[in-house]
């Protein structure tokens, strides 16, 4: 019975590892999908005119006390980059937020409304693929839980194991497509989006990294599940060969 116990313990360990990876992938994907830090960067925003006694580098000061002096206004527009200030922004699948000039807080707007009309369909496909990715991850985690708790027959466990492996692989493929589509849509929005939104500098944020970490965990869970299924099948074949040899040996003994 020792080999049977060892193999059962090994199968249970592999099932626990696959479930842990799948659950981690699900948590990462939900966190990334609901956040707005897929891309971060800065925008150049025109400085407002200083009001009253306000001072500092966040507003433009007139050299003349007369606010309507044309010479002062001409001087302001000839100072080049001095009239601009960098403001941080971050964007996700659902909305984009940026700092408010001369005030605390952020101003947010829908990222879908910022996307060019020609690319809006790709963004919706990306959103649908992300939702299907999360749903399939949830289904895979539920199937793995049922497999770990349901030990009536090994054959039933193998069926559940095979189905959960297929679901997890499909989830990983959908997640990869969704992430790549969003990347393409964001780059097109940077080039063709509204003038009052286009970033000066930008890079991928922690949510984007978390989304790809979710994909990596998903594929690792799929590989672990497939590995468990393959090893179980090989163990059955090996035990079947041993049983056939022992039966042949028993039938040959009376002849001798």
Short mmCIF file of N, CA, C and O in Angstrom, two decimals, residues 4-5 12 57 60 69 75 80 104-105 145 154 179-180 182 197 206 209-210 215 218 233 252:
data_model
loop_
_atom_site.label_atom_id
_atom_site.label_comp_id
_atom_site.label_asym_id
_atom_site.label_seq_id
_atom_site.Cartn_x
_atom_site.Cartn_y
_atom_site.Cartn_z
N UNK A 4 0.84 3.32 -3.26
CA UNK A 4 -0.46 3.93 -3.50
C UNK A 4 -0.62 5.18 -2.64
O UNK A 4 -1.09 6.22 -3.09
N UNK A 5 -0.21 5.09 -1.36
CA UNK A 5 -0.32 6.23 -0.46
C UNK A 5 0.57 7.37 -0.92
O UNK A 5 0.18 8.53 -0.88
N UNK A 12 -2.39 14.94 -4.37
CA UNK A 12 -3.03 15.97 -3.56
C UNK A 12 -2.15 17.23 -3.48
O UNK A 12 -2.67 18.36 -3.53
N UNK A 57 5.77 78.55 -8.39
CA UNK A 57 6.06 78.16 -9.76
C UNK A 57 4.86 77.50 -10.45
O UNK A 57 4.97 77.09 -11.61
N UNK A 60 1.45 81.67 -13.42
CA UNK A 60 2.20 82.69 -14.15
C UNK A 60 1.95 84.04 -13.50
O UNK A 60 0.81 84.46 -13.31
N UNK A 69 -2.42 94.30 -19.56
CA UNK A 69 -1.30 94.88 -20.30
C UNK A 69 -0.87 93.94 -21.40
O UNK A 69 -0.47 92.81 -21.14
N UNK A 75 4.89 88.81 -23.26
CA UNK A 75 6.07 88.27 -22.58
C UNK A 75 5.80 86.84 -22.09
O UNK A 75 6.64 85.96 -22.20
N UNK A 80 8.20 80.27 -23.62
CA UNK A 80 8.37 78.86 -23.98
C UNK A 80 7.84 77.93 -22.93
O UNK A 80 6.70 78.05 -22.48
N UNK A 104 -5.77 70.54 -4.96
CA UNK A 104 -5.52 69.17 -4.53
C UNK A 104 -6.58 68.24 -5.10
O UNK A 104 -7.71 68.63 -5.35
N UNK A 105 -6.19 66.98 -5.29
CA UNK A 105 -7.14 66.01 -5.82
C UNK A 105 -6.87 65.67 -7.27
O UNK A 105 -5.87 66.12 -7.87
N UNK A 145 -11.26 23.03 -6.66
CA UNK A 145 -11.74 22.83 -5.29
C UNK A 145 -12.58 21.56 -5.19
O UNK A 145 -12.44 20.77 -4.24
N UNK A 154 -11.28 7.69 -8.50
CA UNK A 154 -10.17 8.38 -9.15
C UNK A 154 -10.55 8.77 -10.57
O UNK A 154 -10.10 9.80 -11.09
N UNK A 179 -4.87 41.55 -22.75
CA UNK A 179 -3.79 42.46 -22.36
C UNK A 179 -3.13 43.09 -23.58
O UNK A 179 -2.82 44.29 -23.60
N UNK A 180 -2.89 42.28 -24.62
CA UNK A 180 -2.23 42.79 -25.83
C UNK A 180 -3.14 43.78 -26.56
O UNK A 180 -2.67 44.79 -27.09
N UNK A 182 -5.43 45.73 -25.18
CA UNK A 182 -5.46 47.00 -24.44
C UNK A 182 -4.17 47.79 -24.69
O UNK A 182 -4.22 49.02 -24.83
N UNK A 197 -5.49 65.54 -23.52
CA UNK A 197 -5.19 64.35 -22.71
C UNK A 197 -3.84 63.74 -23.03
O UNK A 197 -3.23 63.11 -22.17
N UNK A 206 1.80 49.54 -12.23
CA UNK A 206 1.79 48.30 -11.45
C UNK A 206 0.59 47.41 -11.82
O UNK A 206 0.68 46.19 -11.75
N UNK A 209 1.58 45.33 -14.81
CA UNK A 209 2.47 44.23 -14.38
C UNK A 209 1.68 43.16 -13.64
O UNK A 209 1.94 41.95 -13.80
N UNK A 210 0.70 43.58 -12.84
CA UNK A 210 -0.12 42.62 -12.10
C UNK A 210 -0.97 41.78 -13.05
O UNK A 210 -1.18 40.58 -12.81
N UNK A 215 -1.56 36.37 -15.65
CA UNK A 215 -1.45 35.46 -16.80
C UNK A 215 -0.40 34.38 -16.55
O UNK A 215 -0.61 33.19 -16.85
N UNK A 218 -1.73 31.88 -14.13
CA UNK A 218 -2.76 31.07 -14.80
C UNK A 218 -2.13 29.96 -15.62
O UNK A 218 -2.55 28.81 -15.56
N UNK A 233 -2.37 9.28 -15.19
CA UNK A 233 -2.58 8.31 -16.26
C UNK A 233 -1.41 7.34 -16.36
O UNK A 233 -1.59 6.11 -16.50
N UNK A 252 0.54 -19.29 -15.20
CA UNK A 252 1.60 -20.14 -15.71
C UNK A 252 2.05 -21.16 -14.65
O UNK A 252 2.57 -22.20 -14.97
#
